[in-house]
PDB file of C-alpha atoms in Angstrom:
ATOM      1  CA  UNK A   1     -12.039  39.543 -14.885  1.00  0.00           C
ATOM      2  CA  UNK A   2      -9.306  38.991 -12.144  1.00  0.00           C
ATOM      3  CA  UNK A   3      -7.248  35.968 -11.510  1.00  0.00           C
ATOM      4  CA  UNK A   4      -8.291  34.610  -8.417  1.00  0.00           C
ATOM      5  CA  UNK A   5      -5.641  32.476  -6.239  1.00  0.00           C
ATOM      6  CA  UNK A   6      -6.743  30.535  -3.379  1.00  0.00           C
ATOM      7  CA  UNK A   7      -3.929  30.201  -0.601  1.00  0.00           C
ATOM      8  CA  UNK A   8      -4.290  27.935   2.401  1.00  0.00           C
ATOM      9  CA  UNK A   9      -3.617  28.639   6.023  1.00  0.00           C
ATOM     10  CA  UNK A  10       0.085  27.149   5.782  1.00  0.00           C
ATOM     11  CA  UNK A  11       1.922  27.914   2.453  1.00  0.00           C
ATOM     12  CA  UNK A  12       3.249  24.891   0.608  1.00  0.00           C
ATOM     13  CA  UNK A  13       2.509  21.882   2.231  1.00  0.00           C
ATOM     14  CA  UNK A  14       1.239  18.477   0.927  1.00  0.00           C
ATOM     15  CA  UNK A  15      -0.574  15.270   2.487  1.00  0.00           C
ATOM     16  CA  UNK A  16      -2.367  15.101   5.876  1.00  0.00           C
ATOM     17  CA  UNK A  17      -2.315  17.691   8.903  1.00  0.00           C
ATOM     18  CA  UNK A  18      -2.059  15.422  11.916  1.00  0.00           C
ATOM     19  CA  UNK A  19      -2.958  12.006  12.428  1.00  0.00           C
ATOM     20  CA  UNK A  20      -6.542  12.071  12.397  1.00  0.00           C
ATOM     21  CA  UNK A  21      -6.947  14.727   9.447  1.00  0.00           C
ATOM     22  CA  UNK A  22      -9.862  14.446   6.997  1.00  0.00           C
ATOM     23  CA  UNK A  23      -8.675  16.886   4.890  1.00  0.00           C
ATOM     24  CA  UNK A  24      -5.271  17.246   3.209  1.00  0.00           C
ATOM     25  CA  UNK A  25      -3.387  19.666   0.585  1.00  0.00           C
ATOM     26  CA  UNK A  26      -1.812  18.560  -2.451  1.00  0.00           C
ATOM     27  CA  UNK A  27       0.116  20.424  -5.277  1.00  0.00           C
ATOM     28  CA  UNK A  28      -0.423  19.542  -8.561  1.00  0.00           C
ATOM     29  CA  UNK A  29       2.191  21.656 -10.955  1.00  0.00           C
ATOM     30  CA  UNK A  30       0.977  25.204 -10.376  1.00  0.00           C
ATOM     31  CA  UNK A  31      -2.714  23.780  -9.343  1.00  0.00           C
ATOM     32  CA  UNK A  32      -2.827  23.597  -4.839  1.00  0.00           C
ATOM     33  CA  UNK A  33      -6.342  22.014  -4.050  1.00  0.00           C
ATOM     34  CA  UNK A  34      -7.314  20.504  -0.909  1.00  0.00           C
ATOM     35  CA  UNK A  35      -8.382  16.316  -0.237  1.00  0.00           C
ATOM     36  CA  UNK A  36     -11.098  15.466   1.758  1.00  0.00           C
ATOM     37  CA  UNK A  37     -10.070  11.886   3.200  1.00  0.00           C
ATOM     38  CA  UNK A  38     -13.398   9.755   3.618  1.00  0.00           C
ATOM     39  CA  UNK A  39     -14.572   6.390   4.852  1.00  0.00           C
ATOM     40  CA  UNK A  40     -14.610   3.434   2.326  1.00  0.00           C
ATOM     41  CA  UNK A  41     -17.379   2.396   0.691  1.00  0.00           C
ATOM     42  CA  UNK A  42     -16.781  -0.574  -0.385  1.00  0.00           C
ATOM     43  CA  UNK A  43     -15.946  -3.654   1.205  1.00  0.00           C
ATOM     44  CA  UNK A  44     -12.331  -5.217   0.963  1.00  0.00           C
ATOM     45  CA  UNK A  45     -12.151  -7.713  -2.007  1.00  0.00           C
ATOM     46  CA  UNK A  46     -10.776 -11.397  -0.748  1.00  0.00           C
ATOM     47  CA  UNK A  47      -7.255 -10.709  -2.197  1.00  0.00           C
ATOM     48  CA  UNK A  48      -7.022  -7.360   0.189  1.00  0.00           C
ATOM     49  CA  UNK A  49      -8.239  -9.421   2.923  1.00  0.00           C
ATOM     50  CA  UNK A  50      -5.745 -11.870   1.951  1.00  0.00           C
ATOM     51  CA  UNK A  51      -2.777  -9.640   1.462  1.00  0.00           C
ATOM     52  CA  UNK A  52      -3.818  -7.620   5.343  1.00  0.00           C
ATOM     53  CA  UNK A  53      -3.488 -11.147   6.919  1.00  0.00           C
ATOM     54  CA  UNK A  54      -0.469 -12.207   5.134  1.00  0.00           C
ATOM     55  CA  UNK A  55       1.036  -8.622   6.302  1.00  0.00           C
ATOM     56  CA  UNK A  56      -0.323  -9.160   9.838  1.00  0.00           C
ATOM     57  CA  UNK A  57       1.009 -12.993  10.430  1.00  0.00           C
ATOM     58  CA  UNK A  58       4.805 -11.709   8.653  1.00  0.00           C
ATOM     59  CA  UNK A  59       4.872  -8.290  11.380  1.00  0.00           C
ATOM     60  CA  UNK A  60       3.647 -10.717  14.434  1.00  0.00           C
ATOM     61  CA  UNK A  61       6.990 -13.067  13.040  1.00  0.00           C
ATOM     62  CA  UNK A  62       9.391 -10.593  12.619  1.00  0.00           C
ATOM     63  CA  UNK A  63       8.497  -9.431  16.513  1.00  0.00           C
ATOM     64  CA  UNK A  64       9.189 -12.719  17.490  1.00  0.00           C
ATOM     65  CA  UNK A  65      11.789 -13.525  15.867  1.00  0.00           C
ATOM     66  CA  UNK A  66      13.679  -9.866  16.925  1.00  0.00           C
ATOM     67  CA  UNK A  67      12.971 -11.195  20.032  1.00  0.00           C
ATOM     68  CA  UNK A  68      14.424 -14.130  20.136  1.00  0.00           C
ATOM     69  CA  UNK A  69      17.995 -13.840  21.319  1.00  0.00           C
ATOM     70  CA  UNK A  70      19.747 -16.485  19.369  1.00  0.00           C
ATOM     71  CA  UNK A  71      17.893 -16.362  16.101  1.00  0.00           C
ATOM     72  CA  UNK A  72      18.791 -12.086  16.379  1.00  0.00           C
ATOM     73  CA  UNK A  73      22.252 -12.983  16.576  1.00  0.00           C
ATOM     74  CA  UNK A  74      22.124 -14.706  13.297  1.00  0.00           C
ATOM     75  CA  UNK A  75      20.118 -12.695  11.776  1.00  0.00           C
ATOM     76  CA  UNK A  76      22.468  -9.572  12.445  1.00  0.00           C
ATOM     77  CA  UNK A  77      25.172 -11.994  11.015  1.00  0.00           C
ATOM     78  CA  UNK A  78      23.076 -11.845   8.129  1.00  0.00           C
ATOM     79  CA  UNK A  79      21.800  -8.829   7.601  1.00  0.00           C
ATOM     80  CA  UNK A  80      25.796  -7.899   7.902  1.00  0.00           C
ATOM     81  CA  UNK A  81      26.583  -9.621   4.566  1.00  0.00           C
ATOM     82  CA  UNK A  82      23.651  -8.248   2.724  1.00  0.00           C
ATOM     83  CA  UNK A  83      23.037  -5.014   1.087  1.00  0.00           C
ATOM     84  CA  UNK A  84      19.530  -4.809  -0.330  1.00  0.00           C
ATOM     85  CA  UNK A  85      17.635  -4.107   2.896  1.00  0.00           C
ATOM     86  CA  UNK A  86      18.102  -0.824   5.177  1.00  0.00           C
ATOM     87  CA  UNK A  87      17.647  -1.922   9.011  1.00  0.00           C
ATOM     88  CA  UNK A  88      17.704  -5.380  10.509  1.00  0.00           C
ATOM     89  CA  UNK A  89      13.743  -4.878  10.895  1.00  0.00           C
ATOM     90  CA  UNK A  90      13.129  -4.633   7.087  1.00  0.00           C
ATOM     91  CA  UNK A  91      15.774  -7.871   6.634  1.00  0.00           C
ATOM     92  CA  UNK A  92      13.444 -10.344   8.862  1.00  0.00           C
ATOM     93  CA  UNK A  93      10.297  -8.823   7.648  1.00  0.00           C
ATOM     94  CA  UNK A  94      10.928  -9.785   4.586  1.00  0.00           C
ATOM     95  CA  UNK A  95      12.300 -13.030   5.124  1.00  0.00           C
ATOM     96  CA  UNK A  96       9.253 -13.726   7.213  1.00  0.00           C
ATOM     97  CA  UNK A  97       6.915 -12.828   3.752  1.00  0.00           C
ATOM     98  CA  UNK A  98       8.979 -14.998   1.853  1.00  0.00           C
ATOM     99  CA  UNK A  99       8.211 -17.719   3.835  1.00  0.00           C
ATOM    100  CA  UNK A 100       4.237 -16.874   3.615  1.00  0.00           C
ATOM    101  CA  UNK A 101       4.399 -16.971  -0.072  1.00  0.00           C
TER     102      UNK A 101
END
C-alpha cells in the first residue's frame, strides 16, 4: 500500500482563514490536519463570567482614562520610566486591572 498525503488548498499555513472561519489548519510535527471551530456547548462557569466583566469594566477605564488629557500626560510620564509594558495602552490597562483586583 501507498503513502497517502493530504495537502490543503494553501501550503503551510496554521490557525483561522478570515475572520469568520469555521475551519482552520494546524501543523502538528509532520501531522497537517484541519479544525473545525464550533459553537460552545456549555454555558460560562461564574468565574468566566466574572473574569469577561472584570476585562470589560478595565478596557471601558483604560478608554477613559486615554482620553482624558491630563491623566494621559501623566501616564506617558509614567509609562516613560517603566520598562515592563510595550505601548502606553498595555501600561493603563493594566493599571486599570490592578485596581479591579
Amino acid at each position: 500500500m501507498g503513502k497517502v498525503t493530504y495537502e490543503y488548498p494553501i501550503a503551510d499555513i496554521c490557525g483561522k482563514i478570515g475572520k469568520n472561519a469555521t475551519v482552520g489548519f494546524a501543523h502538528r510535527g509532520d501531522t497537517k490536519y484541519t479544525v473545525r471551530y464550533g459553537k460552545r456547548s456549555t454555558p460560562a462557569s461564574g468565574a468566566e463570567l466574572a473574569h469577561r466583566n472584570k476585562f470589560s469594566a478595565a478596557v471601558k477605564a483604560t478608554r477613559q482614562r486615554m482620553l482624558d488629557s491630563q491623566q494621559n500626560a501623566a501616564d506617558k510620564v509614567a509609562f516613560a520610566q517603566q520598562t515592563k509594558y510595550k505601548t502606553l495602552y498595555q501600561y493603563v490597562f493594566n493599571s486599570e486591572m490592578e485596581k479591579l483586583s
